[in-house]
Coordinates of N, CA and C in Angstrom, one line a residue:
Chain A
X1 N 8.2 18.8 -4.5 CA 6.7 18.9 -4.8 C 6.5 18.7 -6.1
X2 N 7.4 19.4 -7.1 CA 7.3 18.9 -8.4 C 7.6 17.6 -9.0
X3 N 8.5 17.2 -8.1 CA 8.9 15.9 -8.6 C 7.8 14.8 -8.1
X4 N 7.2 15.1 -6.9 CA 6.2 14.1 -6.5 C 5.1 14.3 -7.7
X5 N 4.6 15.4 -7.9 CA 3.5 15.6 -8.8 C 4.0 15.0 -10.3
X6 N 5.5 15.1 -10.7 CA 6.0 14.5 -11.9 C 5.5 12.9 -11.7
X7 N 6.1 12.2 -10.5 CA 5.9 10.9 -10.6 C 4.5 10.5 -10.4
X8 N 3.4 11.2 -9.9 CA 2.0 11.1 -10.0 C 1.8 10.8 -11.3
X9 N 1.9 12.0 -12.2 CA 1.5 11.7 -13.5 C 2.0 10.8 -14.5
X10 N 3.4 10.5 -14.1 CA 4.2 9.8 -15.2 C 3.8 8.2 -14.9
X11 N 3.6 8.0 -13.5 CA 3.5 6.5 -13.2 C 2.2 5.7 -13.8
X12 N 2.2 4.4 -14.0 CA 0.9 3.8 -14.3 C 0.2 3.5 -13.1
X13 N -0.8 3.1 -12.9 CA -1.8 2.6 -11.8 C -1.0 1.6 -11.0
X14 N -0.4 0.7 -11.8 CA 0.2 -0.5 -11.1 C 1.3 0.2 -10.2
X15 N 2.2 1.3 -10.9 CA 3.3 1.5 -10.2 C 2.7 2.2 -9.2
X16 N 1.6 3.1 -9.2 CA 1.4 3.8 -8.0 C 0.7 2.8 -7.0
X17 N 0.1 1.9 -7.1 CA -0.2 0.9 -6.1 C 1.0 0.3 -5.2
X18 N 2.1 0.2 -6.0 CA 3.3 -0.6 -5.5 C 3.8 0.5 -4.5
X19 N 3.7 1.9 -5.0 CA 4.4 2.9 -4.2 C 3.6 3.2 -2.8
X20 N 2.1 3.2 -3.3 CA 1.6 3.1 -1.9 C 1.8 2.1 -0.8
X21 N 1.7 0.8 -1.4 CA 2.5 -0.6 -0.4 C 3.7 0.1 0.1
X22 N 4.6 0.3 -0.6 CA 5.9 0.8 0.0 C 5.9 1.7 1.2
X23 N 5.1 2.7 0.7 CA 4.9 3.8 2.0 C 4.3 3.3 3.0
X24 N 3.3 2.5 3.0 CA 3.1 1.9 4.4 C 3.9 0.8 4.9
X25 N 4.6 0.2 4.1 CA 5.6 -0.5 4.7 C 6.6 0.5 5.5
X26 N 6.9 1.4 4.8 CA 7.9 2.5 5.7 C 7.1 3.0 7.1
X27 N 5.9 3.1 6.9 CA 5.0 3.7 7.9 C 5.1 2.8 8.9
X28 N 5.1 1.3 8.8 CA 5.0 0.2 9.5 C 6.4 -0.4 9.8
X29 N 7.3 0.5 10.3 CA 8.7 0.3 10.7 C 9.5 -0.6 9.8
X30 N 9.0 -0.6 8.4 CA 9.9 -1.3 7.6 C 9.4 -2.6 7.5
X31 N 8.1 -3.0 8.0 CA 8.1 -4.7 8.0 C 7.0 -5.1 7.1
X32 N 7.3 -5.8 6.0 CA 6.4 -6.1 5.4 C 5.6 -7.2 5.5
X33 N 5.9 -8.0 6.5 CA 5.2 -9.0 7.4 C 3.9 -8.5 8.0
X34 N 3.7 -7.2 8.0 CA 2.7 -6.3 8.5 C 1.5 -7.0 7.9
X35 N 0.3 -7.3 8.6 CA -1.0 -7.6 7.9 C -1.4 -6.3 7.6
X36 N -2.4 -6.3 6.4 CA -3.1 -5.2 5.8 C -4.0 -4.6 6.9
X37 N -4.7 -5.5 7.9 CA -5.4 -5.1 9.2 C -4.8 -3.8 10.1
X38 N -3.4 -4.2 10.1 CA -2.5 -3.2 10.8 C -2.3 -2.1 10.3
X39 N -2.1 -2.1 9.1 CA -2.2 -0.6 8.2 C -3.4 0.1 8.3
X40 N -4.7 -0.8 8.1 CA -6.1 -0.2 8.3 C -6.1 0.5 9.8
X41 N -5.5 -0.2 10.9 CA -5.8 0.4 12.1 C -5.1 1.6 12.2
X42 N -3.4 1.5 11.8 CA -3.0 2.8 11.7 C -3.6 4.1 11.1
X43 N -3.9 3.7 9.8 CA -4.7 4.7 9.2 C -5.9 5.2 10.0
X44 N -6.6 4.4 10.5 CA -7.9 4.7 11.6 C -7.3 5.7 12.5
X45 N -6.3 5.4 13.3 CA -5.9 6.1 14.4 C -5.4 7.4 13.9
X46 N -4.9 7.5 12.6 CA -4.4 8.9 12.1 C -5.5 9.8 11.9
X47 N -6.4 9.1 11.2 CA -7.7 9.7 10.7 C -8.5 10.3 12.0
X48 N -8.4 9.6 13.2 CA -9.4 9.9 14.4 C -8.3 10.2 15.2
X49 N -7.3 11.1 15.2 CA -6.2 11.4 16.3 C -6.8 11.8 17.6
X50 N -6.2 10.6 18.5 CA -6.9 11.2 19.9 C -7.8 10.3 20.1
X51 N -8.3 9.5 19.5 CA -9.2 8.5 19.6 C -8.8 7.4 20.6
X52 N -9.7 6.8 21.1 CA -9.3 5.8 22.0 C -9.5 4.3 21.3
X53 N -8.8 3.3 21.9 CA -8.6 2.0 21.4 C -10.2 1.4 21.3
X54 N -11.2 1.9 22.3 CA -12.6 1.4 22.1 C -13.2 2.1 20.8
X55 N -12.4 3.3 20.4 CA -13.1 4.0 19.0 C -13.0 3.2 18.1
X56 N -11.4 2.9 17.8 CA -11.0 2.0 16.8 C -11.7 0.6 16.6
X57 N -11.9 0.2 17.8 CA -12.4 -1.2 17.9 C -13.9 -1.2 17.3
X58 N -14.6 -0.1 17.6 CA -16.2 0.1 17.0 C -16.1 0.6 15.7
X59 N -15.4 1.3 15.6 CA -15.1 1.8 13.7 C -14.9 0.6 12.9
X60 N -13.9 -0.2 13.3 CA -13.2 -1.2 12.5 C -13.8 -2.8 12.9
X61 N -14.6 -2.6 13.7 CA -15.4 -3.9 14.0 C -14.3 -5.1 14.2
X62 N -13.0 -4.8 15.0 CA -12.1 -5.7 15.2 C -12.2 -6.2 16.7
X63 N -12.0 -7.4 16.6 CA -12.2 -8.2 18.1 C -11.0 -7.6 19.3
X64 N -11.5 -7.2 20.5 CA -10.7 -6.6 21.5 C -9.2 -7.3 21.4
X65 N -9.2 -8.4 21.7 CA -7.8 -9.2 21.7 C -7.0 -9.1 20.4
X66 N -7.5 -8.9 19.6 CA -6.8 -8.7 18.2 C -6.2 -7.6 18.1
X67 N -7.1 -6.5 18.4 CA -6.8 -5.1 18.3 C -5.7 -4.9 19.4
X68 N -5.7 -5.5 20.5 CA -4.6 -5.2 21.6 C -3.4 -5.3 21.2
X69 N -3.3 -6.6 20.5 CA -1.9 -7.2 19.9 C -1.6 -6.1 19.0
X70 N -2.3 -5.6 18.1 CA -1.8 -4.9 17.0 C -1.5 -3.1 17.9
X71 N -2.2 -2.8 18.4 CA -2.1 -1.4 19.2 C -0.6 -1.9 19.9
X72 N -0.4 -3.0 20.6 CA 0.9 -3.1 21.3 C 2.2 -3.0 20.4
X73 N 2.0 -3.7 19.1 CA 2.9 -3.8 18.3 C 3.1 -2.2 17.7
X74 N 2.2 -1.5 17.4 CA 2.6 -0.3 16.8 C 3.0 0.7 18.0
X75 N 2.7 0.4 19.1 CA 3.5 1.3 20.3 C 4.7 0.8 20.6
X76 N 5.1 -0.7 20.4 CA 6.6 -0.9 20.8 C 7.3 -0.4 19.7
X77 N 6.9 -0.5 18.2 CA 7.8 0.1 17.0 C 7.6 1.4 17.1
X78 N 7.0 2.2 18.0 CA 7.3 3.7 17.8 C 6.3 4.2 16.7
X79 N 5.3 3.5 16.3 CA 4.1 4.1 15.3 C 3.3 4.8 15.9
X80 N 3.0 4.8 17.0 CA 2.1 5.4 17.8 C 2.6 6.1 19.2
X81 N 1.7 7.0 19.9 CA 1.9 7.3 21.4 C 0.6 7.1 21.9
X82 N 0.6 6.9 23.2 CA -0.6 6.8 23.8 C -0.4 8.1 25.0
X83 N -1.6 8.7 25.2 CA -1.7 9.6 26.1 C -3.0 9.5 27.2
X84 N -2.8 10.0 28.3 CA -4.4 9.8 29.0 C -5.2 10.4 28.2
X85 N -6.6 9.9 28.4 CA -7.8 10.7 27.7 C -8.2 11.6 28.5
X86 N -8.4 12.9 27.8 CA -9.1 14.0 28.5 C -10.4 13.7 29.3
X87 N -11.2 12.6 28.5 CA -12.4 12.4 28.9 C -12.7 11.5 29.8
X88 N -11.5 10.3 29.7 CA -11.6 8.9 30.6 C -10.5 8.6 31.2
X89 N -10.3 9.0 32.4 CA -9.0 8.6 32.9 C -8.5 7.1 32.9
X90 N -9.2 6.2 32.6 CA -8.9 4.8 32.5 C -8.5 4.6 31.0
X91 N -9.1 5.3 30.1 CA -8.6 5.2 28.7 C -7.3 6.0 28.2
X92 N -6.7 5.5 27.3 CA -5.6 6.2 26.5 C -5.8 6.6 25.1
X93 N -5.7 7.9 24.9 CA -5.9 8.4 23.5 C -4.6 8.2 22.6
X94 N -4.9 7.8 21.3 CA -3.9 7.2 20.2 C -3.6 8.3 19.5
X95 N -2.3 8.5 19.2 CA -1.9 9.2 18.0 C -0.7 8.5 17.2
X96 N -0.8 8.9 15.9 CA 0.2 8.4 14.9 C 1.4 9.3 15.2
X97 N 2.8 9.1 14.9 CA 3.7 9.5 15.1 C 5.0 9.2 14.7
X98 N 5.8 10.3 14.5 CA 7.4 9.8 13.8 C 7.3 9.5 12.1
X99 N 8.2 8.5 12.0 CA 8.2 8.1 10.6 C 6.8 7.1 10.1
X100 N 6.2 7.1 11.2 CA 4.8 6.4 10.6 C 3.8 7.5 10.0
X101 N 4.1 8.5 10.7 CA 3.2 9.6 10.1 C 3.6 10.2 8.9
X102 N 5.1 10.2 8.5 CA 5.6 10.7 7.4 C 5.1 9.8 6.2
X103 N 5.3 8.3 6.5 CA 5.0 7.3 5.5 C 3.4 7.4 5.1
X104 N 2.8 7.5 6.0 CA 1.2 7.7 6.0 C 0.6 8.9 5.3
X105 N 1.4 9.8 5.3 CA 1.1 11.2 4.8 C 1.5 10.8 3.1
X106 N 2.5 10.5 2.9 CA 3.1 10.2 1.5 C 2.1 9.3 0.9
X107 N 1.5 8.2 1.5 CA 0.5 7.2 0.9 C -0.6 7.8 0.6
X108 N -1.2 8.7 1.5 CA -2.5 9.4 1.4 C -2.4 10.2 0.3
X109 N -1.4 11.0 0.0 CA -1.3 12.0 -1.2 C -2.0 11.3 -2.5
X110 N -1.7 9.6 -2.7 CA -2.4 9.2 -3.7 C -3.9 9.1 -3.6
X111 N -4.3 9.4 -2.5 CA -5.8 9.6 -2.4 C -6.6 10.7 -2.0
X112 N -6.0 11.8 -2.3 CA -6.3 13.0 -1.8 C -6.4 13.3 -0.6
X113 N -5.6 12.7 0.2 CA -5.5 12.7 1.8 C -6.7 12.2 2.4
X114 N -7.3 11.3 1.5 CA -8.6 10.9 2.2 C -8.4 9.2 2.8
X115 N -8.4 9.4 4.1 CA -8.2 8.3 4.8 C -9.1 7.0 4.6
X116 N -10.4 7.4 4.3 CA -11.4 6.3 4.1 C -11.0 5.6 2.6
X117 N -10.5 6.5 1.9 CA -10.3 5.8 0.5 C -9.0 5.1 0.6
X118 N -8.1 5.4 1.4 CA -7.0 4.4 1.5 C -7.3 3.1 2.3
X119 N -8.1 3.2 3.3 CA -8.7 2.2 3.8 C -9.4 1.0 3.0
X120 N -10.4 1.8 2.4 CA -11.1 1.0 1.3 C -10.3 0.1 0.2
X121 N -9.1 1.0 -0.2 CA -8.1 0.3 -1.1 C -7.8 -0.8 -0.5
X122 N -7.3 -0.8 0.6 CA -6.4 -1.8 1.4 C -7.4 -3.1 1.6
X123 N -8.8 -2.6 2.2 CA -9.8 -3.7 2.1 C -10.1 -4.5 0.5
X124 N -10.3 -3.8 -0.3 CA -10.3 -4.2 -1.7 C -9.1 -5.1 -2.0
X125 N -8.0 -4.9 -1.8 CA -6.9 -5.5 -2.1 C -6.8 -6.9 -1.3
X126 N -7.1 -6.8 0.1 CA -7.2 -7.9 1.2 C -8.3 -8.8 0.5
X127 N -9.4 -8.3 0.1 CA -10.5 -9.2 -0.7 C -9.9 -9.9 -1.6
X128 N -9.0 -9.3 -2.7 CA -8.7 -10.2 -3.9 C -7.7 -11.2 -3.4
X129 N -6.8 -10.9 -2.3 CA -6.1 -11.9 -1.7 C -6.5 -12.9 -1.1
X130 N -7.7 -12.9 -0.5 CA -8.4 -14.1 0.0 C -7.6 -14.7 1.0
X131 N -6.6 -14.2 1.7 CA -6.1 -14.9 2.8 C -6.7 -14.4 4.0
X132 N -6.4 -15.4 5.2 CA -7.1 -15.0 6.5 C -6.4 -13.8 6.9
X133 N -4.9 -13.6 6.8 CA -4.3 -12.3 7.3 C -3.4 -11.9 6.2
X134 N -3.8 -11.6 5.2 CA -3.0 -11.0 4.0 C -2.1 -9.9 4.5
X135 N -0.8 -9.9 4.0 CA 0.3 -9.0 4.5 C 0.5 -7.8 3.3
X136 N 1.5 -7.0 3.9 CA 1.6 -6.2 2.9 C 2.7 -6.7 1.6
X137 N 3.6 -7.6 2.2 CA 4.4 -8.3 1.1 C 3.5 -9.1 0.1
X138 N 2.3 -9.7 0.6 CA 1.4 -10.4 -0.2 C 1.1 -9.3 -1.4
X139 N 0.5 -8.0 -0.7 CA 0.1 -7.0 -1.6 C 1.1 -6.5 -2.5
X140 N 2.4 -6.4 -1.9 CA 3.4 -5.9 -3.0 C 3.6 -7.0 -4.0
X141 N 3.4 -8.3 -3.8 CA 3.8 -9.4 -4.9 C 2.8 -9.2 -6.2
X142 N 1.5 -9.1 -5.4 CA 0.4 -9.0 -6.8 C 0.6 -7.7 -7.3
X143 N 0.7 -6.5 -6.5 CA 0.7 -5.4 -7.4 C 2.0 -5.6 -8.2
X144 N 3.5 -5.8 -7.9 CA 4.5 -5.8 -8.8 C 4.2 -6.8 -9.8
X145 N 3.4 -7.9 -9.8 CA 3.5 -8.8 -10.9 C 2.1 -8.2 -12.0
X146 N 1.2 -7.2 -11.2 CA 0.2 -6.7 -12.3 C 0.8 -5.8 -13.0
X147 N 2.0 -5.1 -12.4 CA 2.8 -4.0 -13.1 C 3.7 -4.9 -14.3
X148 N 4.3 -5.8 -13.7 CA 5.5 -6.5 -14.8 C 4.4 -7.5 -15.7
X149 N 3.6 -7.9 -15.4 CA 2.5 -8.9 -16.4 C 3.0 -10.2 -16.1
X150 N 4.3 -10.5 -16.6 CA 4.9 -11.9 -16.6 C 6.3 -11.7 -16.3
X151 N 6.6 -12.4 -15.3 CA 8.3 -11.9 -14.9 C 8.8 -13.2 -14.1
X152 N 10.1 -13.3 -14.3 CA 10.7 -14.5 -13.8 C 10.6 -14.3 -12.2
X153 N 10.7 -15.5 -11.7 CA 10.5 -15.6 -10.2 C 11.5 -14.4 -9.4
X154 N 12.7 -14.5 -9.8 CA 13.8 -13.8 -9.2 C 13.5 -12.4 -9.3
X155 N 12.8 -11.7 -10.6 CA 12.7 -10.5 -10.6 C 11.5 -10.0 -9.8
X156 N 10.6 -10.9 -9.6 CA 9.5 -10.8 -8.5 C 10.2 -10.3 -7.0
X157 N 11.1 -11.2 -6.8 CA 11.7 -11.4 -5.3 C 12.6 -10.0 -5.2
X158 N 13.1 -9.5 -6.4 CA 14.0 -8.3 -6.2 C 13.2 -7.3 -6.1
X159 N 12.0 -7.3 -6.3 CA 11.2 -6.0 -6.3 C 10.3 -6.1 -4.8
X160 N 10.9 -6.9 -3.9 CA 10.3 -7.1 -2.8 C 11.1 -6.3 -1.6
X161 N 11.1 -6.3 -0.6 CA 11.9 -5.9 0.6 C 13.0 -6.5 1.1
X162 N 13.8 -5.9 1.8 CA 15.0 -6.6 2.4 C 14.5 -7.4 3.7
X163 N 14.3 -8.6 3.3 CA 13.9 -9.5 4.4 C 14.5 -11.0 4.2
X164 N 14.3 -11.7 5.0 CA 15.0 -12.9 4.8 C 14.5 -13.7 3.5
X165 N 15.3 -14.3 2.7 CA 14.9 -14.7 1.2 C 13.8 -15.5 1.5
X166 N 13.7 -16.6 2.5 CA 12.7 -17.6 2.7 C 11.4 -16.9 2.7
X167 N 11.3 -15.7 3.5 CA 10.0 -15.4 3.8 C 9.5 -14.8 2.5
X168 N 10.1 -14.3 1.7 CA 9.6 -13.9 0.2 C 9.3 -14.9 -0.7
X169 N 10.0 -16.2 -0.6 CA 9.4 -17.2 -1.4 C 8.6 -18.0 -0.6
X170 N 8.6 -18.0 0.5 CA 7.2 -18.6 1.3 C 6.0 -17.9 0.9
X171 N 6.4 -16.6 1.0 CA 4.8 -15.8 0.5 C 4.4 -16.0 -1.0
X172 N 5.5 -16.1 -2.1 CA 5.3 -16.6 -3.3 C 4.5 -17.8 -3.3
X173 N 5.1 -18.8 -2.9 CA 4.5 -20.2 -2.8 C 3.3 -20.3 -2.4
X174 N 3.0 -19.4 -1.4 CA 1.4 -19.4 -0.8 C 0.4 -19.0 -1.6
X175 N 1.0 -17.8 -2.6 CA -0.1 -17.5 -3.5 C 0.1 -18.4 -4.8
X176 N 1.0 -19.0 -5.0 CA 0.9 -20.1 -6.2 C -0.2 -21.0 -5.7
X177 N 0.0 -21.7 -4.5 CA -0.9 -22.6 -4.0 C -2.3 -22.4 -4.1
X178 N -2.4 -21.0 -3.6 CA -3.8 -20.5 -3.5 C -4.4 -20.1 -5.1
X179 N -3.5 -20.2 -6.2 CA -3.9 -20.1 -7.6 C -4.2 -18.5 -7.8
X180 N -3.6 -17.4 -6.8 CA -3.5 -16.2 -7.2 C -2.4 -15.9 -8.2
X181 N -1.3 -16.5 -8.0 CA -0.1 -16.2 -8.8 C -0.1 -17.7 -9.7
X182 N 0.0 -17.5 -10.9 CA 0.3 -18.6 -11.7 C 1.8 -19.0 -12.3
X183 N 2.1 -20.0 -12.3 CA 3.7 -20.5 -13.0 C 3.3 -21.2 -14.2
X184 N 4.5 -21.3 -15.1 CA 4.3 -21.8 -16.2 C 3.7 -23.3 -16.2
X185 N 4.2 -24.0 -15.1 CA 3.5 -25.5 -14.9 C 1.7 -25.3 -14.6
X186 N 1.6 -24.3 -13.8 CA 0.4 -24.3 -13.3 C -0.8 -23.8 -14.5
X187 N -0.3 -23.0 -15.3 CA -0.9 -22.5 -16.5 C -1.3 -23.8 -17.4
X188 N -0.3 -24.4 -17.4 CA -0.6 -25.5 -18.6 C -1.5 -26.6 -17.9
X189 N -1.7 -26.6 -16.9 CA -2.4 -27.7 -16.1 C -4.0 -27.7 -16.7
Chain B
X1 N 11.7 -19.8 -14.4 CA 10.0 -20.1 -14.2 C 9.6 -18.6 -14.2
X2 N 8.5 -18.5 -15.2 CA 7.9 -17.3 -15.0 C 6.7 -17.2 -14.1
X3 N 6.4 -16.1 -13.5 CA 5.0 -16.1 -12.6 C 4.2 -15.0 -13.4
X4 N 3.0 -15.3 -13.2 CA 2.0 -13.9 -13.4 C 0.8 -14.3 -12.9
X5 N 0.2 -13.2 -12.8 CA -1.2 -13.2 -12.0 C -2.6 -14.2 -12.7
X6 N -3.2 -14.7 -11.8 CA -4.6 -15.7 -12.6 C -5.3 -14.6 -13.4
X7 N -5.8 -14.9 -14.1 CA -6.8 -14.0 -15.0 C -7.7 -13.1 -14.2
X8 N -8.5 -14.2 -13.3 CA -9.4 -13.8 -12.2 C -8.6 -12.2 -11.4
X9 N -7.8 -12.7 -10.6 CA -6.9 -11.6 -10.0 C -6.6 -10.4 -10.6
X10 N -5.9 -10.7 -12.0 CA -5.3 -9.5 -12.5 C -6.9 -8.6 -13.1
X11 N -7.7 -9.3 -13.5 CA -9.1 -8.3 -13.8 C -9.4 -7.6 -12.7
X12 N -9.6 -8.3 -11.6 CA -10.0 -7.6 -10.3 C -9.0 -6.5 -9.8
X13 N -7.8 -6.7 -9.9 CA -6.9 -5.5 -9.7 C -6.9 -4.4 -10.6
X14 N -7.2 -4.8 -11.9 CA -7.2 -3.8 -12.8 C -8.6 -2.7 -12.7
X15 N -9.5 -3.3 -12.1 CA -10.6 -2.7 -11.7 C -10.5 -1.9 -10.5
X16 N -9.8 -2.4 -9.5 CA -9.6 -1.6 -8.1 C -8.5 -0.6 -8.5
X17 N -7.5 -0.7 -9.1 CA -6.4 0.2 -9.4 C -6.9 1.5 -10.1
X18 N -7.8 0.7 -11.2 CA -8.4 2.0 -12.2 C -9.4 2.7 -11.3
X19 N -10.2 2.2 -10.4 CA -10.9 2.9 -9.7 C -10.4 4.1 -8.6
X20 N -9.3 3.8 -8.1 CA -8.4 4.6 -7.1 C -7.5 5.2 -7.7
X21 N -6.7 4.9 -8.7 CA -5.7 5.7 -9.7 C -6.0 6.0 -11.0
X22 N -7.0 6.0 -11.5 CA -7.3 6.3 -12.7 C -6.5 5.3 -13.9
X23 N -6.4 5.9 -15.0 CA -6.1 5.2 -16.2 C -4.6 5.2 -16.5
X24 N -3.5 5.8 -15.4 CA -2.3 5.9 -15.7 C -2.1 7.0 -16.6
X25 N -0.8 7.3 -17.0 CA -0.2 8.5 -17.7 C -0.7 8.6 -19.1
X26 N -0.9 9.7 -19.8 CA -1.3 9.6 -20.8 C -0.2 9.9 -21.8
X27 N -0.1 9.6 -23.2 CA 1.0 9.6 -24.2 C 1.6 11.1 -24.1
X28 N 0.5 12.2 -24.2 CA 0.8 13.5 -24.2 C 1.4 13.8 -23.0
X29 N 1.2 13.5 -21.8 CA 2.0 13.6 -20.7 C 3.4 13.3 -20.8
X30 N 3.4 12.1 -21.3 CA 4.9 11.4 -21.3 C 5.8 12.3 -22.3
X31 N 4.9 12.7 -23.3 CA 6.0 13.4 -24.3 C 6.1 14.9 -23.9
X32 N 5.4 15.5 -23.0 CA 5.6 16.7 -22.5 C 6.4 16.8 -21.6
X33 N 6.8 15.7 -20.6 CA 7.8 15.5 -19.5 C 8.9 15.2 -20.3
X34 N 9.2 14.5 -21.4 CA 10.4 14.0 -22.0 C 11.1 15.2 -23.0
X35 N 10.1 16.2 -23.4 CA 10.7 17.4 -24.0 C 11.0 18.2 -23.0
X36 N 10.2 18.5 -22.1 CA 10.7 19.5 -20.9 C 12.2 19.1 -20.3
X37 N 12.1 17.7 -19.9 CA 13.3 17.2 -19.2 C 14.5 17.4 -20.1
X38 N 14.4 17.2 -21.5 CA 15.7 17.3 -22.3 C 15.9 18.7 -22.6
X39 N 15.0 19.8 -22.5 CA 15.2 21.2 -22.8 C 16.0 21.7 -21.4
X40 N 15.5 21.3 -20.4 CA 16.1 22.1 -19.0 C 17.3 21.2 -18.4
X41 N 17.3 19.9 -18.7 CA 18.4 19.1 -18.4 C 18.3 19.2 -16.7
X42 N 17.0 18.9 -16.2 CA 17.1 18.8 -14.9 C 15.7 17.7 -14.6
X43 N 15.8 17.3 -13.3 CA 14.7 16.3 -13.1 C 13.6 16.9 -12.7
X44 N 13.6 18.2 -12.4 CA 12.4 18.9 -12.1 C 12.4 20.2 -13.1
X45 N 12.0 19.9 -14.2 CA 11.9 21.0 -15.1 C 10.7 22.3 -14.6
X46 N 11.0 23.4 -14.6 CA 10.5 24.3 -14.0 C 9.0 24.6 -14.8
X47 N 8.8 24.2 -15.8 CA 7.8 24.5 -16.6 C 6.6 23.3 -16.5
X48 N 7.2 22.1 -15.9 CA 6.5 21.1 -16.0 C 5.3 21.0 -15.5
X49 N 5.1 21.8 -14.3 CA 3.9 22.0 -13.6 C 2.8 22.4 -14.5
X50 N 3.0 23.3 -15.4 CA 1.9 23.8 -16.2 C 1.2 22.8 -17.1
X51 N 1.8 21.8 -17.1 CA 1.4 20.7 -18.3 C 0.6 19.8 -17.7
X52 N 0.3 19.8 -16.6 CA -0.6 18.7 -16.1 C -1.5 18.9 -14.6
X53 N -2.1 20.1 -14.9 CA -3.0 20.8 -13.8 C -4.1 20.0 -13.7
X54 N -5.2 20.6 -14.6 CA -6.5 20.1 -14.7 C -6.9 18.8 -14.9
X55 N -6.3 18.1 -15.9 CA -6.7 16.9 -16.5 C -6.3 15.8 -15.5
X56 N -4.9 16.0 -15.1 CA -4.3 14.7 -14.5 C -4.3 14.8 -12.9
X57 N -4.5 15.7 -12.3 CA -4.7 15.9 -10.8 C -6.0 15.7 -10.2

């Protein structure tokens, strides 16, 4: 607990943002390719534990088929469990479990355990990224660069996750193309 | 090749991170932690908790 509190006080806001993203990657089966939307769904399920898929759909205004895919992913990777709903025999109630619960709990500490704040944070970051489906990897690239200010490409890649190196470079290239990340060349244009 | 954020993105993130995480560690907190760590020779100095309760949490 003391070391956690020490971390909170001693770290900069950029480092805190990086840590939140890291904990969310942990919560999502260590997959940095997870869209921020998936993280928001996981947070919502934890916030409204026992809620049904319809409940998530209504609260987050997500299309049914898109939500189905995300729920299926979360279930297949052991992030959530499904139980028969007490209120509706046809519906399943959803709960976050295992490592997802642990990762989420740690991320929530940076937001006074306020799920709404964590969701709003991710929505704000997604808005800055301006992509159709921004991922946790994209979020980590920009938060790491925010913290480092200016850094060689390799240092940015080193701050990312164990993933195929091409995935990391592809994500950086996309952010450069979109003008979110600048290179020496693009700055002089 | 060095990378950095566009000015617009940097300023937006600065606002967002500031809103959710505050302004970051103060110099006095850093000095307190370093002093305590050197005295106690441990990663978890027992007196550290006393140095940052009201203002920073």
